[in-house]
mmCIF file of C-alpha atoms and ligand atoms in Angstrom:
data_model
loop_
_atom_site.group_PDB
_atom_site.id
_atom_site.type_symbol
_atom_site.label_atom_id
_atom_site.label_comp_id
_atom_site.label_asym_id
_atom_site.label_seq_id
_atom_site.Cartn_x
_atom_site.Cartn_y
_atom_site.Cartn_z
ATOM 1 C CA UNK A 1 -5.890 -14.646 0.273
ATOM 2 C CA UNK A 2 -1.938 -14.378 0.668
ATOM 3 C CA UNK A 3 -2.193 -17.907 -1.239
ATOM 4 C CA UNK A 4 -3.841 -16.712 -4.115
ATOM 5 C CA UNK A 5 -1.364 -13.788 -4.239
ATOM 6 C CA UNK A 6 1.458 -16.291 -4.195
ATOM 7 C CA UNK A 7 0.394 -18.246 -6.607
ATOM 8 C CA UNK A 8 0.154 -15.490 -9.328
ATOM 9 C CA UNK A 9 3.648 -14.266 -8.334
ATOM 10 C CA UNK A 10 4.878 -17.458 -8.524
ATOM 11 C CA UNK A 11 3.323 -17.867 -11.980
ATOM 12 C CA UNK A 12 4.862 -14.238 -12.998
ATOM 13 C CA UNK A 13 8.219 -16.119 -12.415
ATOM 14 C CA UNK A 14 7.358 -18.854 -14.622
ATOM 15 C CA UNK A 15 6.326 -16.756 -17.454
ATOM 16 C CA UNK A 16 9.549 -15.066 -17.345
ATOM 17 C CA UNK A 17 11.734 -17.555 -16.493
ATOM 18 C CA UNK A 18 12.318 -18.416 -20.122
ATOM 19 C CA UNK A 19 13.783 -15.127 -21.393
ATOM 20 C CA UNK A 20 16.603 -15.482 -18.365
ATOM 21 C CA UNK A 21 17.198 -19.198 -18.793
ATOM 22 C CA UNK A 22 17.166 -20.274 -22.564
ATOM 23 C CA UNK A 23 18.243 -23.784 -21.194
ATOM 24 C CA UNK A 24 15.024 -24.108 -19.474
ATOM 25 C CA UNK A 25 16.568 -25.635 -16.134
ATOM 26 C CA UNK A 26 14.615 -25.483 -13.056
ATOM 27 C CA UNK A 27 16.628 -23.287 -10.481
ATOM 28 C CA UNK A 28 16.000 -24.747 -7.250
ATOM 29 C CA UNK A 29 16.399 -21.709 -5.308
ATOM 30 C CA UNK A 30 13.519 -19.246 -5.616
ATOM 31 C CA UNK A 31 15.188 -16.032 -4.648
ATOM 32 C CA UNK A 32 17.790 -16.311 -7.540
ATOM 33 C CA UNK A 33 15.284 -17.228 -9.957
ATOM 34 C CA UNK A 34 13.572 -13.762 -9.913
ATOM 35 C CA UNK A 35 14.407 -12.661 -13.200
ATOM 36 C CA UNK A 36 16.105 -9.254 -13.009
ATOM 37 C CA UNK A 37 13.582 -7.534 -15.429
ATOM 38 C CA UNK A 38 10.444 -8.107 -13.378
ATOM 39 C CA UNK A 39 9.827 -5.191 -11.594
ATOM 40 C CA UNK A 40 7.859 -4.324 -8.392
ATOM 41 C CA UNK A 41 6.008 -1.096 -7.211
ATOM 42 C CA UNK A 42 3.643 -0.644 -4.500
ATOM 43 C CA UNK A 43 0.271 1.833 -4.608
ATOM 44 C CA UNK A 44 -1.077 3.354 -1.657
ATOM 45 C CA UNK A 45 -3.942 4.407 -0.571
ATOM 46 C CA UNK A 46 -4.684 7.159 2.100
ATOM 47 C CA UNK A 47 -7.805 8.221 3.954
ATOM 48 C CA UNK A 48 -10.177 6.168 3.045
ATOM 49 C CA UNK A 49 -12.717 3.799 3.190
ATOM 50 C CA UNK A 50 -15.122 5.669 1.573
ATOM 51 C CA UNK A 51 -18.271 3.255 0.255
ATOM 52 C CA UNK A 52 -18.665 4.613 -3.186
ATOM 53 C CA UNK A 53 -14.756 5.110 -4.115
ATOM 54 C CA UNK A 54 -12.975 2.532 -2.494
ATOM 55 C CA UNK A 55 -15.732 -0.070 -3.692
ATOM 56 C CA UNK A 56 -14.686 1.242 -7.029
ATOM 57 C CA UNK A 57 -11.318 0.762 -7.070
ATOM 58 C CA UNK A 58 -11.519 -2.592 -5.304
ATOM 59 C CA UNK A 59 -13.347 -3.902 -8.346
ATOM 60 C CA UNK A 60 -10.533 -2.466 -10.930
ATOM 61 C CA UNK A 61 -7.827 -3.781 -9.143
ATOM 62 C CA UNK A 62 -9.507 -7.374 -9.222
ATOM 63 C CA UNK A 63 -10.239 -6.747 -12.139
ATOM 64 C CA UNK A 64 -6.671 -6.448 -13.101
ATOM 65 C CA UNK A 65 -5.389 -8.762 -10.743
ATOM 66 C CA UNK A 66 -3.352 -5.626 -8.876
ATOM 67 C CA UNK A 67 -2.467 -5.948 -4.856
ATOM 68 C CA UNK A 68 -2.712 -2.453 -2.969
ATOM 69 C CA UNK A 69 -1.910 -0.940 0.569
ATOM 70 C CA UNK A 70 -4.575 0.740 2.412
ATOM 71 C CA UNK A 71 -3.940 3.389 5.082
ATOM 72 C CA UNK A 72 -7.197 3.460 6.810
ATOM 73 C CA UNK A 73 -8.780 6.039 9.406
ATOM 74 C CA UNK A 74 -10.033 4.721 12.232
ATOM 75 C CA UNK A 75 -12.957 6.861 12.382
ATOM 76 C CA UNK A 76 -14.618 5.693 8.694
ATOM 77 C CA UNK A 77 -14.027 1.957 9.242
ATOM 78 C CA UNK A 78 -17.148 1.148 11.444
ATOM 79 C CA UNK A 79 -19.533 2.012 8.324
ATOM 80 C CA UNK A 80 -17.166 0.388 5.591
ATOM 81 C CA UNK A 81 -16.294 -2.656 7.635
ATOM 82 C CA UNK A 82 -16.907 -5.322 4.505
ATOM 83 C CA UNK A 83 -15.072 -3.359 2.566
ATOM 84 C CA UNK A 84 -12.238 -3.599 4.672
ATOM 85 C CA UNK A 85 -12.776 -7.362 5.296
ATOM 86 C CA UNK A 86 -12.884 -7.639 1.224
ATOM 87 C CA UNK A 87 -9.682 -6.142 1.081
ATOM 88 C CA UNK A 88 -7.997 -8.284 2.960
ATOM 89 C CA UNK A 89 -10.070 -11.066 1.224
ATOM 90 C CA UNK A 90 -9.024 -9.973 -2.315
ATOM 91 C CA UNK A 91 -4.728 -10.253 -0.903
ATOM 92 C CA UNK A 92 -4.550 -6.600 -0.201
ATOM 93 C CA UNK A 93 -2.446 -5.157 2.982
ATOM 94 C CA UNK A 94 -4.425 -3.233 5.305
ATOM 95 C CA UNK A 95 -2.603 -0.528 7.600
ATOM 96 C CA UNK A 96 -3.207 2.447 10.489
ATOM 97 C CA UNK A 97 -3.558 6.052 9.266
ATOM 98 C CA UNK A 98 -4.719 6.540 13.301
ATOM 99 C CA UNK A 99 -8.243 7.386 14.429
ATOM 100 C CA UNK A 100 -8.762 10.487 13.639
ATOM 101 C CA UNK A 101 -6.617 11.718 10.950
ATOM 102 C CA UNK A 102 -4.701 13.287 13.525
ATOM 103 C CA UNK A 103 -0.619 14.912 12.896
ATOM 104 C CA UNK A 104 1.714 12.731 14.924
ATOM 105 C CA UNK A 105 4.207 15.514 15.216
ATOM 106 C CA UNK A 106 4.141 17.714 18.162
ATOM 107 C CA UNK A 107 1.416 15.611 20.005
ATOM 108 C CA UNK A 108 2.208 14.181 23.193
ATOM 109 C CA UNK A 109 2.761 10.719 23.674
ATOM 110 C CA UNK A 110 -0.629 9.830 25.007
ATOM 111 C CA UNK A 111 -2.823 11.082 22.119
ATOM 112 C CA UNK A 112 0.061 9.324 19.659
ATOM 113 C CA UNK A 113 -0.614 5.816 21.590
ATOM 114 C CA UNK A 114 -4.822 6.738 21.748
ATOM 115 C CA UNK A 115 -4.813 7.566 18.046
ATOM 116 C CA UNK A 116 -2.956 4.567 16.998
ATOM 117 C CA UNK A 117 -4.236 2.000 19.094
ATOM 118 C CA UNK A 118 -8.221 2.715 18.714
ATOM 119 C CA UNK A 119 -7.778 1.862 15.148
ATOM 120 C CA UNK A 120 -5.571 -1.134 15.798
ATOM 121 C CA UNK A 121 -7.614 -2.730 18.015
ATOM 122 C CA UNK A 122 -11.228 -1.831 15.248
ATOM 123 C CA UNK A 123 -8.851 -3.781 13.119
ATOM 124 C CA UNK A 124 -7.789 -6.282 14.886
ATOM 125 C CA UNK A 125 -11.569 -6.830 15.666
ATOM 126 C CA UNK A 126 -12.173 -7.105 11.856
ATOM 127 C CA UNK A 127 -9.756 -8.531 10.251
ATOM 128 C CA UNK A 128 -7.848 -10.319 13.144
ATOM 129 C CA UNK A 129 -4.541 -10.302 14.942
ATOM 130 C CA UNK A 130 -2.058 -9.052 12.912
ATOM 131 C CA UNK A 131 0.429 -6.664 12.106
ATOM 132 C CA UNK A 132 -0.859 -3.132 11.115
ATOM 133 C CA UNK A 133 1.825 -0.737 9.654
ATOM 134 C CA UNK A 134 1.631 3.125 10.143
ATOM 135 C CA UNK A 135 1.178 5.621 7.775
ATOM 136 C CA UNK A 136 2.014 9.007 10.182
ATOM 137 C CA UNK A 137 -0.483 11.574 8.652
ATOM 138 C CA UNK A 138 1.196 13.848 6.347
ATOM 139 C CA UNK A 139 4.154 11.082 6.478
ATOM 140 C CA UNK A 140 5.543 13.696 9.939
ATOM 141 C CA UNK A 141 6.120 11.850 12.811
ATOM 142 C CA UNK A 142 9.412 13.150 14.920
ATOM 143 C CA UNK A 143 12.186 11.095 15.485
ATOM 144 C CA UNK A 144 11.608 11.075 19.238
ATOM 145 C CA UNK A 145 8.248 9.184 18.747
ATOM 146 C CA UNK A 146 9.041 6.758 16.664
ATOM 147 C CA UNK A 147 10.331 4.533 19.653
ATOM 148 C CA UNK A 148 6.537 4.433 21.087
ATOM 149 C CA UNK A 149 5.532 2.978 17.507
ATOM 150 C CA UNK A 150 5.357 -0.937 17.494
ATOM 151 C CA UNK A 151 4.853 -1.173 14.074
ATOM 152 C CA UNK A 152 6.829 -0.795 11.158
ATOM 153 C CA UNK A 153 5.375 2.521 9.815
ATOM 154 C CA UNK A 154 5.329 3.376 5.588
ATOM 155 C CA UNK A 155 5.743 6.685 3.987
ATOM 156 C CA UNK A 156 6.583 7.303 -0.215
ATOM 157 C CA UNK A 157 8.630 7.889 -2.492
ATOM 158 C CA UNK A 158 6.399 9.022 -5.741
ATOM 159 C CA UNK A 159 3.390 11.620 -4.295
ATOM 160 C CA UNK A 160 0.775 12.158 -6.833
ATOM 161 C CA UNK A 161 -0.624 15.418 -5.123
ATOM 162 C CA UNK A 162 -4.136 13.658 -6.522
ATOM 163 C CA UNK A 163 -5.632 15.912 -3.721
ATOM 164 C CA UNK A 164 -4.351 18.726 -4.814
ATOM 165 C CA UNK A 165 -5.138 18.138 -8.792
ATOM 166 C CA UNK A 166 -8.167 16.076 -8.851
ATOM 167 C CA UNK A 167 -7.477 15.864 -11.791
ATOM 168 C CA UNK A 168 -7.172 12.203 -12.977
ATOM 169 C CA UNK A 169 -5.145 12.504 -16.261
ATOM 170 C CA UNK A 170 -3.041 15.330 -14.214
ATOM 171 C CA UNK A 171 -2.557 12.450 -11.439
ATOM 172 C CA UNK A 172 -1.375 9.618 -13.763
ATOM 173 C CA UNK A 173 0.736 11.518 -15.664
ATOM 174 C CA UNK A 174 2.520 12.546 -12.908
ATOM 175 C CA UNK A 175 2.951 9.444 -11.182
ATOM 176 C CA UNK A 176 4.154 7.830 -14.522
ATOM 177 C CA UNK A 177 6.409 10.385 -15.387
ATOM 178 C CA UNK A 178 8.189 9.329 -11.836
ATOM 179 C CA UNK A 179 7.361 5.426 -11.954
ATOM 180 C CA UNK A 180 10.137 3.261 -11.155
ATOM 181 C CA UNK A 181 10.647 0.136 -9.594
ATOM 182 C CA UNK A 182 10.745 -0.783 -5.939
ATOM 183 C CA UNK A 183 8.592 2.924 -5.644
ATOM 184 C CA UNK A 184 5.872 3.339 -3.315
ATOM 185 C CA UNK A 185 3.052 5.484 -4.613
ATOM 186 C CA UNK A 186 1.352 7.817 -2.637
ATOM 187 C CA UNK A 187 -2.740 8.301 -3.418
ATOM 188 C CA UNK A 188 -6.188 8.655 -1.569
ATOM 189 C CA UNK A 189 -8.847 6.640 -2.680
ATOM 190 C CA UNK A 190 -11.551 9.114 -1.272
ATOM 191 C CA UNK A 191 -11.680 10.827 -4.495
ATOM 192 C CA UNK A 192 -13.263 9.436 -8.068
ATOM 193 C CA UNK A 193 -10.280 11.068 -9.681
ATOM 194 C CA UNK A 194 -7.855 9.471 -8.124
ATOM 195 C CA UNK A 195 -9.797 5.896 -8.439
ATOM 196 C CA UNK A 196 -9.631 6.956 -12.226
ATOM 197 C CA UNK A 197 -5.616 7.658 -12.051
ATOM 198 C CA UNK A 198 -4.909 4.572 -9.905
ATOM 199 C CA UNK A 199 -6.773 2.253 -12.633
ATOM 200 C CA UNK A 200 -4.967 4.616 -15.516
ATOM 201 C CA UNK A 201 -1.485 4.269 -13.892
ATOM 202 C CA UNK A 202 -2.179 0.159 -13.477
ATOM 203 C CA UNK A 203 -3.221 -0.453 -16.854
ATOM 204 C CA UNK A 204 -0.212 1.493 -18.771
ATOM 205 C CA UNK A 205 2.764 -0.025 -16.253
ATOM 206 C CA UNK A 206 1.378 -3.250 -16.379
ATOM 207 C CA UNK A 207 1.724 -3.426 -19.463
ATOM 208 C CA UNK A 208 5.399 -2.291 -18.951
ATOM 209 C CA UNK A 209 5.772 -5.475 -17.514
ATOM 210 C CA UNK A 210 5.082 -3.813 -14.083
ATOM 211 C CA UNK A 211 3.690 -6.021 -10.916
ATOM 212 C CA UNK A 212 1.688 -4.347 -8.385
ATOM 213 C CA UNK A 213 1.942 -5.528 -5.126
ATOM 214 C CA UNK A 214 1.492 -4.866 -1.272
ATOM 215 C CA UNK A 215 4.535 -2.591 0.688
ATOM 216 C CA UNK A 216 4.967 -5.899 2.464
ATOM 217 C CA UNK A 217 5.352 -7.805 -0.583
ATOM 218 C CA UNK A 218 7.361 -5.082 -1.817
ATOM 219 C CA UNK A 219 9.663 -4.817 1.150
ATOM 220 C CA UNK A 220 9.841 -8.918 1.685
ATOM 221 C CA UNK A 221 10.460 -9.630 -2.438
ATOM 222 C CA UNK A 222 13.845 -7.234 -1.649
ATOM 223 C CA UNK A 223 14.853 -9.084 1.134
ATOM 224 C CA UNK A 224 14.232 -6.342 3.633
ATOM 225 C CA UNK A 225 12.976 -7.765 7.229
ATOM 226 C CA UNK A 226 10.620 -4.901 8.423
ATOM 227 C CA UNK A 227 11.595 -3.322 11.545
ATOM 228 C CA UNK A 228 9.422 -1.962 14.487
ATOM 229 C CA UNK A 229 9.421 1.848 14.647
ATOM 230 C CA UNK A 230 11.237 2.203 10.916
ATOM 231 C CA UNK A 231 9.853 4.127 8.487
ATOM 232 C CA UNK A 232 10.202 2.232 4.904
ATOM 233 C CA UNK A 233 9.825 5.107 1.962
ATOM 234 C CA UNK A 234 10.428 2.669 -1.037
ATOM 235 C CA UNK A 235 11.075 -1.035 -1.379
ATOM 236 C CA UNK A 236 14.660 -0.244 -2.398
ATOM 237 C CA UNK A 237 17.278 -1.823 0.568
ATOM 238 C CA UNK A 238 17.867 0.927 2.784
HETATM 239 ZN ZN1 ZN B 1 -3.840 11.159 5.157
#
């Protein structure tokens, strides 16, 4: 639904085109007319599917008409394959968190290419050719690898530690304390606390005039071209 998503950035521009251009004129050249005040941040989401959370959150962010990133193990996606097909449906970026959950660093390079490619190709089956980014496990993978990776590969630059809380309040607070834009929010959506914070953390910096989008979004809105085997920790230009 990348044309759905367009269309409600595109009408974000037009509702703040007015406060940047009292005069009203139509700029002809979209990139300049993104008003400087507008600001982008991207939410992530590790681990998962899991039926009863994910479902969850995938209704709140409709619901609030928020774009996500999800960093999916191969391993879960056989059982939860509509939810990832609605994900992509409802204009949300779908990425690789490898088959089995498994650290990048220190493995050799066949288990790297197994782990990556078994949940590549599940994907691909899915949802389609396409281009599935990388979240490394942990966010480790050792600059000697990253030339097998043929993706470009995501890590963060605001970690909730929701796993390490779940606590939702604990969560939101501490993502909003750090919220800025062009970050990249690090969560898990296997855990009804974190579902909780995510929603929490959309509602208040929405209303801070915050859009959520997708890292690709993110990444393309600042002009950044992705590169194969990059790591990209915050839409900011590197
Ligand atoms: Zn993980």
């Amino acid at each position: 639904m990348w044309k759905r998503r367009l269309i409600f950035l595109c009408l974000v521009l037009l509702t703040a085109l007015p406060c940047t251009h009292s005069d009203g004129a139509i700029l002809a050249d979209a990139p300049a007319a993104i008003p400087a005040e507008t600001k982008y941040i991207a939410l992530t989401f590790d681990d998962g599917p899991r039926k009863s959370t994910t479902t969850k959150l995938l209704d709140g962010l409709r619901e609030r008409g928020a774009s996500a990133t999800f960093f999916l193990v191969g391993e879960q996606i056989e059982a939860n394959r509509e939810l990832v097909e609605r994900m992509k449906a409802e204009g949300h970026q779908v990425g690789n968190h490898t088959w089995s959950h498994a650290k990048l660093e220190g493995a050799d390079a066949g288990t790297v290419a197994w782990e990556i490619k078994k949940t590549n190709d599940l994907l691909v089956s899915i949802l389609g050719e396409g281009t599935y980014w990388l979240r490394p496990p942990y966010g480790r993978i050792q600059e000697a690898q990253k030339k097998q990776i043929t993706v470009p590969m995501v890590t963060w630059s605001i970690d909730s530690r929701d796993w390490e809380s779940l606590n939702a309040a604990k969560a939101a607070q501490s993502v909003l304390q750090e919220a800025h834009p062009n970050a990249i929010i690090l969560m898990h959506d296997i855990y009804p606390t974190s579902v909780e914070a995510a929603l929490k953390i959309v509602d208040v910096l929405q209303k801070e005039g915050y859009v959520f989008v997708t890292v690709e979004e993110l990444l393309a809105l600042n002009g950044i071209k992705p590169q194969l085997g990059v790591i990209y920790r915050s839409g900011d230009p590197l």
